[in-house]
Tab-separated table of C-alpha atoms in Angstrom:
chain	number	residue	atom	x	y	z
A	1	UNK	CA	22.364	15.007	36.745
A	2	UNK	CA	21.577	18.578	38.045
A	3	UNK	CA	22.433	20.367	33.921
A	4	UNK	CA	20.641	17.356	32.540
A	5	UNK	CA	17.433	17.612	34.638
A	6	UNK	CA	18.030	21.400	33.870
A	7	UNK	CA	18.448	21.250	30.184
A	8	UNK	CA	14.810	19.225	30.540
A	9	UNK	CA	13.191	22.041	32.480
A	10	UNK	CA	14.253	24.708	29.940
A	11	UNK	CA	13.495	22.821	26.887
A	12	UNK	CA	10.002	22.730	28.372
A	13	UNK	CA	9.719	26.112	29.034
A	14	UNK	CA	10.923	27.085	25.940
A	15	UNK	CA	7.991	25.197	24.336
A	16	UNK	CA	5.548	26.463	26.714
A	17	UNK	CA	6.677	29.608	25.667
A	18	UNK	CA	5.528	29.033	22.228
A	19	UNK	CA	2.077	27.858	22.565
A	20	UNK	CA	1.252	28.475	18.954
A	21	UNK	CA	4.163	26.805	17.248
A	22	UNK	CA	3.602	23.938	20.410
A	23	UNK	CA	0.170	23.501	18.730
A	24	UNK	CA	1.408	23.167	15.196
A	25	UNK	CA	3.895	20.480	16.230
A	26	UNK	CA	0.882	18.099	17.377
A	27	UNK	CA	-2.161	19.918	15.321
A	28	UNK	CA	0.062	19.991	11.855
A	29	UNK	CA	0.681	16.257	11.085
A	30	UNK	CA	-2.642	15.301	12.149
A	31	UNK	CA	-4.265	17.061	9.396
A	32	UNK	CA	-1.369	15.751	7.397
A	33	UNK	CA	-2.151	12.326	7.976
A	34	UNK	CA	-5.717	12.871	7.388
A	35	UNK	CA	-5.388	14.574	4.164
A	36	UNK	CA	-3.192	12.007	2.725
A	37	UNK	CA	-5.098	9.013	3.931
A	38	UNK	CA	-8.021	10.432	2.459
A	39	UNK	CA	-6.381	11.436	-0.694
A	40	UNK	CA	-4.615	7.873	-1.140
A	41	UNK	CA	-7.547	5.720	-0.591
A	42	UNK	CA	-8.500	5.178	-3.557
A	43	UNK	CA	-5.026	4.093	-5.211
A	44	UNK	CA	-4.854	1.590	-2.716
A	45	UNK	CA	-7.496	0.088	-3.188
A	46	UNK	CA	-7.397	-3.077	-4.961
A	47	UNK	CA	-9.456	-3.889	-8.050
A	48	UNK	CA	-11.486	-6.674	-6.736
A	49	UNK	CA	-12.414	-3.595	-4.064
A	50	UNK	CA	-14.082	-1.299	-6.439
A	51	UNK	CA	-16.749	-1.834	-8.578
A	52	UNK	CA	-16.935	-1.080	-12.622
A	53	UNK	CA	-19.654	-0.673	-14.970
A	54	UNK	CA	-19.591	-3.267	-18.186
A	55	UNK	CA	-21.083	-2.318	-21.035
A	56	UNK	CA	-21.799	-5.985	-22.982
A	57	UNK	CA	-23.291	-6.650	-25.822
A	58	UNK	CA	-24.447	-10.116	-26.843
A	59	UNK	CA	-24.478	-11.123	-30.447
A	60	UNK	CA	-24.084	-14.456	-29.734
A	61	UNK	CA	-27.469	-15.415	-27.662
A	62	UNK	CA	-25.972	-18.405	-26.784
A	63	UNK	CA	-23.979	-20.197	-23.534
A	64	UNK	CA	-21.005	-18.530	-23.888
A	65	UNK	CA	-22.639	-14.958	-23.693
A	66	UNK	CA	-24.871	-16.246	-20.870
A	67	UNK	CA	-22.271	-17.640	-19.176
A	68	UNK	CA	-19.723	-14.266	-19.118
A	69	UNK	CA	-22.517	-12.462	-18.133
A	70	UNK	CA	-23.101	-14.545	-14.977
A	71	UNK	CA	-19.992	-14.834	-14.362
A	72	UNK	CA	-18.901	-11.182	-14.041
A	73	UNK	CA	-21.887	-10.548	-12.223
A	74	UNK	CA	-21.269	-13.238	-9.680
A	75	UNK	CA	-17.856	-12.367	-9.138
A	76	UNK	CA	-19.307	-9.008	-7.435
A	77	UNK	CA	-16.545	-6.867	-9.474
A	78	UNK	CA	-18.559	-5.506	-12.918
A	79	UNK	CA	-21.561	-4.209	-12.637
A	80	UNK	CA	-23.570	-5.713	-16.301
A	81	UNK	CA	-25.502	-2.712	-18.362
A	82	UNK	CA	-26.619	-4.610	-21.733
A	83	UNK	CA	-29.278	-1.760	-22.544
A	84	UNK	CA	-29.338	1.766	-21.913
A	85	UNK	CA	-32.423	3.850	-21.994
A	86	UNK	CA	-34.520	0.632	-22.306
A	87	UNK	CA	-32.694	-0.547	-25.997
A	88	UNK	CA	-30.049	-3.015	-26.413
A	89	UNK	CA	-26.434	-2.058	-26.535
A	90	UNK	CA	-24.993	-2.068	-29.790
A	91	UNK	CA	-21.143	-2.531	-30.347
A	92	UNK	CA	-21.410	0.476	-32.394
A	93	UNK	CA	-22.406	2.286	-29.307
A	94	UNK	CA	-20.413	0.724	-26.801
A	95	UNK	CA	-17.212	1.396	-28.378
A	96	UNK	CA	-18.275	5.162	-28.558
A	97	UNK	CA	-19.059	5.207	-24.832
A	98	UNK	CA	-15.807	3.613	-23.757
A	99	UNK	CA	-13.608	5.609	-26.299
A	100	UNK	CA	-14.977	8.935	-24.873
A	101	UNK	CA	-14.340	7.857	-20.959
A	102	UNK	CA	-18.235	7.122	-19.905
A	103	UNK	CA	-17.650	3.493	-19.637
A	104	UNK	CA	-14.215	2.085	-18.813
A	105	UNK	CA	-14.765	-1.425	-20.205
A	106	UNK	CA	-16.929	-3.249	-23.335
A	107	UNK	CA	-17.524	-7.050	-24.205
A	108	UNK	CA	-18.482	-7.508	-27.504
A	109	UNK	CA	-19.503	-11.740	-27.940
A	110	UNK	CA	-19.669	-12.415	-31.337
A	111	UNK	CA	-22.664	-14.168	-33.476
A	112	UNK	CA	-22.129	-17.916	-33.583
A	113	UNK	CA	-19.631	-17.712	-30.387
A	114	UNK	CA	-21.454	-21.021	-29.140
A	115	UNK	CA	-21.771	-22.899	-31.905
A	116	UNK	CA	-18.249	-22.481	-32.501
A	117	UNK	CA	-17.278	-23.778	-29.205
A	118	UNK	CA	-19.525	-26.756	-29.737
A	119	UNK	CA	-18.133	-27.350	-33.466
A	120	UNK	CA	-14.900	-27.503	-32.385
A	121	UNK	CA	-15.755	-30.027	-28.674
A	122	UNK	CA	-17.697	-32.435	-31.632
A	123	UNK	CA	-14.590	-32.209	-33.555
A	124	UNK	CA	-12.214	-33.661	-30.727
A	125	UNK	CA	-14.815	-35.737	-29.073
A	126	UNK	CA	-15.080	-37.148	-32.617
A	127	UNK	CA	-11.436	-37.947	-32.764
A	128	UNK	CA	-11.355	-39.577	-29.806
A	129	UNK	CA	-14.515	-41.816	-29.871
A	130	UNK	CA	-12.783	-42.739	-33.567
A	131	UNK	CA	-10.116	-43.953	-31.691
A	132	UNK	CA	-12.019	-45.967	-29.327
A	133	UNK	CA	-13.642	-48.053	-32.186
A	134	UNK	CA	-16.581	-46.511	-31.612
A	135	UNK	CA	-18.758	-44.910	-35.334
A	136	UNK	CA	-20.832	-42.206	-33.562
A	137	UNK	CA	-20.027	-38.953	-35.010
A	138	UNK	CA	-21.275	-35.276	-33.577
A	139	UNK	CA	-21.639	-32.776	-36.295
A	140	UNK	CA	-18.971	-30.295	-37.224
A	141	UNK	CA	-18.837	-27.196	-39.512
A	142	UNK	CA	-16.472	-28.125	-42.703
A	143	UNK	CA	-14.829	-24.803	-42.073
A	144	UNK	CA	-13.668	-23.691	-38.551
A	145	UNK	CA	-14.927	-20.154	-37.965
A	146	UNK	CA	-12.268	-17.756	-36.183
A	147	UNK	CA	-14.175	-16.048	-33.439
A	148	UNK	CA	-13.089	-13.373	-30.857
A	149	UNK	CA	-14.405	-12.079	-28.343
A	150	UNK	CA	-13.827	-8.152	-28.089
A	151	UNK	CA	-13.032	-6.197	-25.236
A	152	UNK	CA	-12.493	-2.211	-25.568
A	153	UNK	CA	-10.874	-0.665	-22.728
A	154	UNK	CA	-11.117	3.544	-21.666
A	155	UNK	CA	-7.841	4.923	-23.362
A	156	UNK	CA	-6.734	6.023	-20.201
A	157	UNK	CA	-7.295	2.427	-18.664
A	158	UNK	CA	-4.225	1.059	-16.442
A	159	UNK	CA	-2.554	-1.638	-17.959
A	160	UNK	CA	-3.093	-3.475	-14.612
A	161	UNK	CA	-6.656	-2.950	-14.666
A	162	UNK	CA	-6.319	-4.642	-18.123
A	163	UNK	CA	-4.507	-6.925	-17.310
A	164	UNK	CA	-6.805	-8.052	-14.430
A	165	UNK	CA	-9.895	-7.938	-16.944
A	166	UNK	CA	-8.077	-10.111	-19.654
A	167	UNK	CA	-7.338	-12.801	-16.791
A	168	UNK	CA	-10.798	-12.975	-15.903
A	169	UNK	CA	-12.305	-13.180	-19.272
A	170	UNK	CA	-9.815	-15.716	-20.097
A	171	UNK	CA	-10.691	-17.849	-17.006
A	172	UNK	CA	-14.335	-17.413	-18.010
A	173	UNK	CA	-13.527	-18.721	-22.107
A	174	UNK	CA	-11.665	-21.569	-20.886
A	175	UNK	CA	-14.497	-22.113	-18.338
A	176	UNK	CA	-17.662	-22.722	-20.924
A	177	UNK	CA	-15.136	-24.786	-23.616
A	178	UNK	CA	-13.910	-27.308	-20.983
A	179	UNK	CA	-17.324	-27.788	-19.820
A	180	UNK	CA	-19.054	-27.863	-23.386
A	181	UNK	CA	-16.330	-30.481	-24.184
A	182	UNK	CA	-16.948	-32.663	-20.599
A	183	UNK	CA	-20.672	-32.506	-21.398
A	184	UNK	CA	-19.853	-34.376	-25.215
A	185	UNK	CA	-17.868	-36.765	-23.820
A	186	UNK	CA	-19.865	-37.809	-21.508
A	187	UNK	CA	-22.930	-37.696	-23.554
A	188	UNK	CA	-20.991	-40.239	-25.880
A	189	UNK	CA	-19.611	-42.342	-23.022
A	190	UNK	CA	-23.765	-42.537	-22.046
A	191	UNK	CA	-24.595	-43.585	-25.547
A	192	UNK	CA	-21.978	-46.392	-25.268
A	193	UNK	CA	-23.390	-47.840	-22.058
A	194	UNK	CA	-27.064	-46.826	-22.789
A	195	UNK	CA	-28.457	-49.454	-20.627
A	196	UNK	CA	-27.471	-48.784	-17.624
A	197	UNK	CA	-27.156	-45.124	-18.066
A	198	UNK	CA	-30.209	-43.778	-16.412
A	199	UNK	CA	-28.309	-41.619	-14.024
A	200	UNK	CA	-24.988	-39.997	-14.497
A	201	UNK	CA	-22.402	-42.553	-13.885
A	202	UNK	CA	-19.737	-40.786	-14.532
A	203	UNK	CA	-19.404	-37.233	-12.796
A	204	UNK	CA	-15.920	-35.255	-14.068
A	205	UNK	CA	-14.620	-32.934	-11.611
A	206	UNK	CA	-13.304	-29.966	-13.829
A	207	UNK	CA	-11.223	-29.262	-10.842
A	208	UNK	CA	-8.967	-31.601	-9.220
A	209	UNK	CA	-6.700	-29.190	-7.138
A	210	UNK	CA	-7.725	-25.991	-6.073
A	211	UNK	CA	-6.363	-22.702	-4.851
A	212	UNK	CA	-6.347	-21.267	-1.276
A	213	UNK	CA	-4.642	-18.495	0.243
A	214	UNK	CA	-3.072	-18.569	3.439
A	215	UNK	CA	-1.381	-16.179	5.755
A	216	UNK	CA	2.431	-16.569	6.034
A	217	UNK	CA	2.906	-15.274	9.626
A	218	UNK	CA	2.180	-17.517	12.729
A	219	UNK	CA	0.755	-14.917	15.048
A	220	UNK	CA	-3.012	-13.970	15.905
A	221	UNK	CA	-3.827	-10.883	13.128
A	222	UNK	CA	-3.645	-12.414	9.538
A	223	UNK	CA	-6.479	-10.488	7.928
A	224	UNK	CA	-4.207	-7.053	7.788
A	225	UNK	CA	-3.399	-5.948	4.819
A	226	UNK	CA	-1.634	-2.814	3.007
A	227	UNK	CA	-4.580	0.073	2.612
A	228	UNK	CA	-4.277	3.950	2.746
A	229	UNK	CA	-4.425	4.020	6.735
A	230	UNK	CA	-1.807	1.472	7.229
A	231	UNK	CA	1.089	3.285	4.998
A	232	UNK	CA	-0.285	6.755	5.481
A	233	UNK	CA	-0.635	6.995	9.429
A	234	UNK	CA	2.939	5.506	10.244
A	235	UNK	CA	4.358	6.890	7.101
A	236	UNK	CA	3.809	10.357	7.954
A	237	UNK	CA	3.883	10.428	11.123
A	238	UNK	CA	7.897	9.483	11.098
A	239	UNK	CA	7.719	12.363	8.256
A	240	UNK	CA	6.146	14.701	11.406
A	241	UNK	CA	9.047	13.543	14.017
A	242	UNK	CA	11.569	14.284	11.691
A	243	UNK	CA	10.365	17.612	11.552
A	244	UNK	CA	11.281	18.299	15.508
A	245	UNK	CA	14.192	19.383	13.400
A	246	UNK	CA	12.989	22.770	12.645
A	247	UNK	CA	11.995	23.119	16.521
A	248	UNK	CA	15.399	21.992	17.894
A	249	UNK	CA	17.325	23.618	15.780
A	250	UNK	CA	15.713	26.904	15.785
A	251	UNK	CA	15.985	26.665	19.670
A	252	UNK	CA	20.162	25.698	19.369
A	253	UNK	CA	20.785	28.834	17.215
A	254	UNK	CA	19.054	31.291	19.541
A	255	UNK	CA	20.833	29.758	22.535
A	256	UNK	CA	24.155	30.983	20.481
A	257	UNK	CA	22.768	33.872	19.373
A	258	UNK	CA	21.020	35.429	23.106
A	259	UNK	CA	24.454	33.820	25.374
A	260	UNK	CA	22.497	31.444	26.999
A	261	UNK	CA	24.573	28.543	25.800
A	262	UNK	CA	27.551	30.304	27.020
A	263	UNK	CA	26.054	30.666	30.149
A	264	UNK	CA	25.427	26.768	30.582
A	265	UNK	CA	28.818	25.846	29.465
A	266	UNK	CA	30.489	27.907	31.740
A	267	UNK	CA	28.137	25.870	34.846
A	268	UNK	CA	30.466	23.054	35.716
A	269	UNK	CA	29.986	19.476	34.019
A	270	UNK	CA	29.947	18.273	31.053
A	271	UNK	CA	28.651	19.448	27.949
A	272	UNK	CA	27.119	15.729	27.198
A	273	UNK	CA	25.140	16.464	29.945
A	274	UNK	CA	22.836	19.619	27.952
A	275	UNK	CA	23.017	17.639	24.887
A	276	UNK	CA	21.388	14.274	27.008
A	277	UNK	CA	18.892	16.596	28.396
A	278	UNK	CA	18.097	17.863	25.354
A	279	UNK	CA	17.942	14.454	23.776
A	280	UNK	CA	15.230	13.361	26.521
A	281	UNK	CA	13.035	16.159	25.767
A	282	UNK	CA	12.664	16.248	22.619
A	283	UNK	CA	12.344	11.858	21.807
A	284	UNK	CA	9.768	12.056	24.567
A	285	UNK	CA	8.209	14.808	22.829
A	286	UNK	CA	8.550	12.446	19.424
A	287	UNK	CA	7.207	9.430	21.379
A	288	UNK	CA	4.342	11.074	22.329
A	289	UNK	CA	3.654	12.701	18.959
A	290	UNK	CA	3.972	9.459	17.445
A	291	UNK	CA	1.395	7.693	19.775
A	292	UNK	CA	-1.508	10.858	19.196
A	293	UNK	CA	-0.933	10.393	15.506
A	294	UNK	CA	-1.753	5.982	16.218
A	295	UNK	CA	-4.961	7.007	18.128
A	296	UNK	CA	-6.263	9.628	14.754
A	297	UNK	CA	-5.455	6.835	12.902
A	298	UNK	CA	-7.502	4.275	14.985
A	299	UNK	CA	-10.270	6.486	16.208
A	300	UNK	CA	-10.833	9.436	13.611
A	301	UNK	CA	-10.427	7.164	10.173
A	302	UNK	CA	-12.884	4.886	10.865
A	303	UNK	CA	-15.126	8.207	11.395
A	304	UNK	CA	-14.343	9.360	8.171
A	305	UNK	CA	-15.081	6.107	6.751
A	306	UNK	CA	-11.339	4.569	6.099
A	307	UNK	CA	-10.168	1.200	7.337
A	308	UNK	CA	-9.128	1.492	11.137
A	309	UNK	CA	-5.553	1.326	12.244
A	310	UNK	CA	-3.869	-2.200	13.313
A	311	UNK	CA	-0.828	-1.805	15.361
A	312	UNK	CA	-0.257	-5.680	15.823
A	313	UNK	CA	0.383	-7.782	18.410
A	314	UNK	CA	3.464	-6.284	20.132
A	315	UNK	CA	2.738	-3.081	21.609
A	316	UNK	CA	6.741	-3.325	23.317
A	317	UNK	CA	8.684	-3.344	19.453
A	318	UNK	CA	6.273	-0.499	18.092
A	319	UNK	CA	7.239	1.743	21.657
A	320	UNK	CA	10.950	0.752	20.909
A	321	UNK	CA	11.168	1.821	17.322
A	322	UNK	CA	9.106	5.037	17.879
A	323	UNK	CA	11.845	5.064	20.540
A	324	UNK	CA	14.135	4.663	17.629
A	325	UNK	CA	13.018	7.460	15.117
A	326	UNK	CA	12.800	9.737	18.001
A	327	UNK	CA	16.132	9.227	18.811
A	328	UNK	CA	17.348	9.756	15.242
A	329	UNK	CA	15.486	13.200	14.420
A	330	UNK	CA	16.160	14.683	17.700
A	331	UNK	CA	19.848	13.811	17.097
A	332	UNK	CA	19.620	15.007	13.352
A	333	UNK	CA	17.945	18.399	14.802
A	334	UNK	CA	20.988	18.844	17.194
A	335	UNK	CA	23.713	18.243	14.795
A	336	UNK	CA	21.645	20.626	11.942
A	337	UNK	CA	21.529	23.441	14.860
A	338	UNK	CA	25.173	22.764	15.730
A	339	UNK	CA	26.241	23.319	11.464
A	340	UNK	CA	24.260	26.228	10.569
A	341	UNK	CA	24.747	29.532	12.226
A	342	UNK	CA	21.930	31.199	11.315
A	343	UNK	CA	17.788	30.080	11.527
A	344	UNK	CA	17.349	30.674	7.681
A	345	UNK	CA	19.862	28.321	7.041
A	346	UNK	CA	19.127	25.530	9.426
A	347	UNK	CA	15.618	26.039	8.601
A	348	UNK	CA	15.870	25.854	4.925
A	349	UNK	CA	18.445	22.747	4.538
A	350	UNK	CA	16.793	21.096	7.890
A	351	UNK	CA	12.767	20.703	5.788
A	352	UNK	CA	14.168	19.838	2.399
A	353	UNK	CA	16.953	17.162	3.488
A	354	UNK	CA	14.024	15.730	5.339
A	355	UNK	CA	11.380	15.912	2.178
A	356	UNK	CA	14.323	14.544	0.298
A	357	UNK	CA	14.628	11.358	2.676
A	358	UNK	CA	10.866	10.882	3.029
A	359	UNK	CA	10.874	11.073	-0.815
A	360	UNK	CA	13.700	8.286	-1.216
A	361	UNK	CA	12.674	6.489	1.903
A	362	UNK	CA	9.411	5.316	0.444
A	363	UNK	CA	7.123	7.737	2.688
A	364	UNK	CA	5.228	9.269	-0.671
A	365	UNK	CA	5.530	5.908	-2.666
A	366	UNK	CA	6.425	2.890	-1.882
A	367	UNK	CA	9.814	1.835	-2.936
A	368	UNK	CA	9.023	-1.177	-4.460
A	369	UNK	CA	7.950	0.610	-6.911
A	370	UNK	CA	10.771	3.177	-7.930
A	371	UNK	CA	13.360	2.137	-10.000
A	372	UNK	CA	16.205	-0.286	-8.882
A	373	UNK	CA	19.241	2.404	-8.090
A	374	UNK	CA	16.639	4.455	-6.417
A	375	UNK	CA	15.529	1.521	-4.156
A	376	UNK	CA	19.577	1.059	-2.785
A	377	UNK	CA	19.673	5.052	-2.234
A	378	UNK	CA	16.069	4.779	-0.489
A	379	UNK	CA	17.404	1.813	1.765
A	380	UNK	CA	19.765	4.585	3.186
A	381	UNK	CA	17.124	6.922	4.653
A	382	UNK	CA	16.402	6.612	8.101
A	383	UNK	CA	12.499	7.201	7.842
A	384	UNK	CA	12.862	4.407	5.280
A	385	UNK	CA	14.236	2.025	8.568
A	386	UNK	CA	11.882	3.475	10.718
A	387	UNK	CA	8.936	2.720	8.527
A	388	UNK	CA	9.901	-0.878	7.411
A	389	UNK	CA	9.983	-1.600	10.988
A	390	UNK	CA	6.336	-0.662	11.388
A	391	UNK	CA	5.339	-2.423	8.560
A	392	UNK	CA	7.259	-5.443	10.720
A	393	UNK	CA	5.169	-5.049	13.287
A	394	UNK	CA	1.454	-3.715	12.136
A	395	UNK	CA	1.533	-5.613	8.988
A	396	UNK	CA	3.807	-8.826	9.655
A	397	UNK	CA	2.702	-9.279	13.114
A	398	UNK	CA	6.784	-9.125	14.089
A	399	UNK	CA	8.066	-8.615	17.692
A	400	UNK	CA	11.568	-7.504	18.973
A	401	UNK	CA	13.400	-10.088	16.877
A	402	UNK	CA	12.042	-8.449	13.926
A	403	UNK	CA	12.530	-4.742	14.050
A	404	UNK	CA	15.383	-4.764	16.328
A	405	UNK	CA	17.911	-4.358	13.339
A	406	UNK	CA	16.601	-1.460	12.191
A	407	UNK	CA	16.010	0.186	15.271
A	408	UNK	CA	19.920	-0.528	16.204
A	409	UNK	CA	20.432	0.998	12.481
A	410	UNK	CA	18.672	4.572	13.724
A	411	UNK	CA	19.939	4.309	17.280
A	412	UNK	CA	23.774	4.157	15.810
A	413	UNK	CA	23.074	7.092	13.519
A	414	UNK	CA	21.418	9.097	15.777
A	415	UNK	CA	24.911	8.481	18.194
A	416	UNK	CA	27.068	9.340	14.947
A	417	UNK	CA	25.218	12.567	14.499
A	418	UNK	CA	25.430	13.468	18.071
A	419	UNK	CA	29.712	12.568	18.379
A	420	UNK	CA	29.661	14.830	15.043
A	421	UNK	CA	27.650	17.534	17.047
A	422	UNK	CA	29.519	17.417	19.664
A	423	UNK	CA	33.126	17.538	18.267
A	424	UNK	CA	31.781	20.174	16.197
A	425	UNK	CA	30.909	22.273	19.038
A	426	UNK	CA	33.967	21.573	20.948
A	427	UNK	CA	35.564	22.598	17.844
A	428	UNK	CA	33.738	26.209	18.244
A	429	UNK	CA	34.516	26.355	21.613
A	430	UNK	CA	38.228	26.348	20.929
């Protein structure tokens, strides 16, 4: 107890020693975090949050122009410019403006849009009243008219920001030809029973079932969802523990170097003893890094106008799997400072193995997006265990039973690295 309590005390004073480099191990990844919230906002943002200028120009003068118009205003999404400089759009124009990047979207309605909707609801309500027995015929053009409506899209457009746009102007077609077909039908179906049609008998609901989102977790917080803060702040902070590497083993290699580890292995007791004192330090040093990088994210976003931090429900599962991470880049600092026998060389292969695990463990992007091999390798990072387990908790509202896989996952590889240290250094000793 006396060389573990000991190995504490010095670790401490070693770090108080270095009051600059203690300042860059709390300072450092809280501008990191900042910077790449800030910088990420934007791309996480969904579509529906940011708002587009549509340039639209209507040839048509009829319902179904009207009726896009409205409805991509409505929808809060598009912002509608039909005239610039007090004249009317032409297409001309518009597709000049959105080829050279000013405008990133263009709705050209044809002329005679409208009537052709209404030619070809006549031509089916026709059909069907014929089949009825009934002789009332709507008027239809002898030759159906092929229409389109045209959208040009900024070159450099996503195709999910096209895709999105095509959805929505598709909703919007099928919108006015369903209704413009309703309203004949029923207009005939009044005709038939003129009588006693002096109010609208018969009232056709266009929709019968609708659509309504619900949250799939059980607990209290449903309304979080995925944005810049969430992913950056947790995702970069486990990036900044892993880098007590540099720390620990810079310390490890100048205990060789100077005697000093000589001088504690020759004290009676065990040599698990300096490494357990050693491991305390440093995950409490971790822990507490982790927790000042929650509070940035839930007091200084919000102040530099980004969405606040949620942390969930169960403050117990986030302590254990910061717990966790701790454990595992303390342990992978020890076992780097054990290999290497000089600083350059711990130094170097310590911050590029760990950019090379944040980069497969989904702490730049996310790995549902990389590729399908890449995905199995990133499953085998550690930041990529400790991060999914946040995501458990801040954005599934999970507890202990959720995250505790995953924190048994870096708990067992921080012991492997720390049996490898240590036969390593018994090794050495020999």
């Amino acid at each position: 107890m006396l060389r573990l309590l000991a190995t504490i005390r010095k670790e401490w004073q070693l770090l108080l020693r270095d009051k600059t480099g203690l300042l860059l191990l709390f300072v450092m990844p809280v501008v990191l975090i900042t910077v790449m919230a800030l910088i990420q906002d934007a791309p996480f943002k969904d579509f529906q949050d940011v708002k587009f200028d549509i340039l639209t120009v209507d040839n048509d003068h009829g319902r179904l122009g009207r009726q896009i118009k409205e409805g991509l205003a409505t929808g809060g999404q598009f912002n509608i410019i039909d005239s610039l400089n007090g004249q009317p759009v032409t297409a001309a124009a518009a597709r000049e403006l959105v080829n050279n990047g000013t405008y990133k979207i263009s709705i050209i309605v044809p002329a005679g849009a409208t009537a052709a909707i209404v030619s070809n609801a006549n031509r089916i309500v026709n059909d069907i009243t014929h089949r009825m027995g009934m002789s009332v015929s709507l008027p239809v053009k002898l030759k159906a008219d092929s229409l389109n409506v045209i959208i040009y899209f900024d070159p450099a457009a996503k195709k999910a920001f096209k895709g999105a746009v095509h959805q929505a102007l598709d909703n919007f077609l099928t919108q006015v030809e369903t209704e413009m077909l309703l309203d004949r039908i029923r207009q005939q179906l009044r005709q038939k029973d003129a009588p006693a049609a002096t109010t609208d008998t018969l009232p056709i609901r266009l929709q019968a079932v609708g659509l309504e989102e619900h949250a799939t977790g059980t607990g209290k917080q449903l309304d979080v969802i995925s944005n810049s803060v969430q992913h950056n702040v947790p995702a970069w902070s486990i990036f900044a523990m892993f880098f007590i590497v540099i720390p620990i083993a810079g310390n490890m290699i100048r205990e060789r170097e100077d005697g000093s580890l000589l001088r504690m292995k020759l004290i009676p007791g065990s040599y698990l003893a300096i490494l357990t004192g050693k491991m305390l330090f440093f995950v409490g040093i971790c822990v507490l890094q982790f927790y000042l990088m929650m509070l940035v994210g839930i007091y200084v976003m919000p102040w530099l106008h980004l969405p606040q931090l949620a942390m969930g429900q169960h403050p117990d599962a986030t302590f254990l799997v910061a717990a966790g991470i701790g454990l595992a880049a303390t342990a992978y600092g020890i076992l780097i400072g054990t290999i290497f026998k000089t600083p350059n060389q711990a130094l170097n292969f310590g911050a590029i193995s760990i950019v090379i695990l944040s980069a497969i463990g989904g702490i730049w992007i996310p790995l549902e997006v990389m590729p399908g091999n890449m995905q199995v390798i990133g499953h085998l990072s550690p930041l990529s265990w400790g991060l999914d387990a946040i995501n458990d908790i801040y954005l599934r509202n999970g507890d202990i039973s959720y995250v505790w896989k995953n924190v048994l996952r870096l708990t067992g590889t921080g012991m492997c690295m720390l049996a490898i240290a240590g036969w390593v250094e018994k090794r050495r000793m020999n």
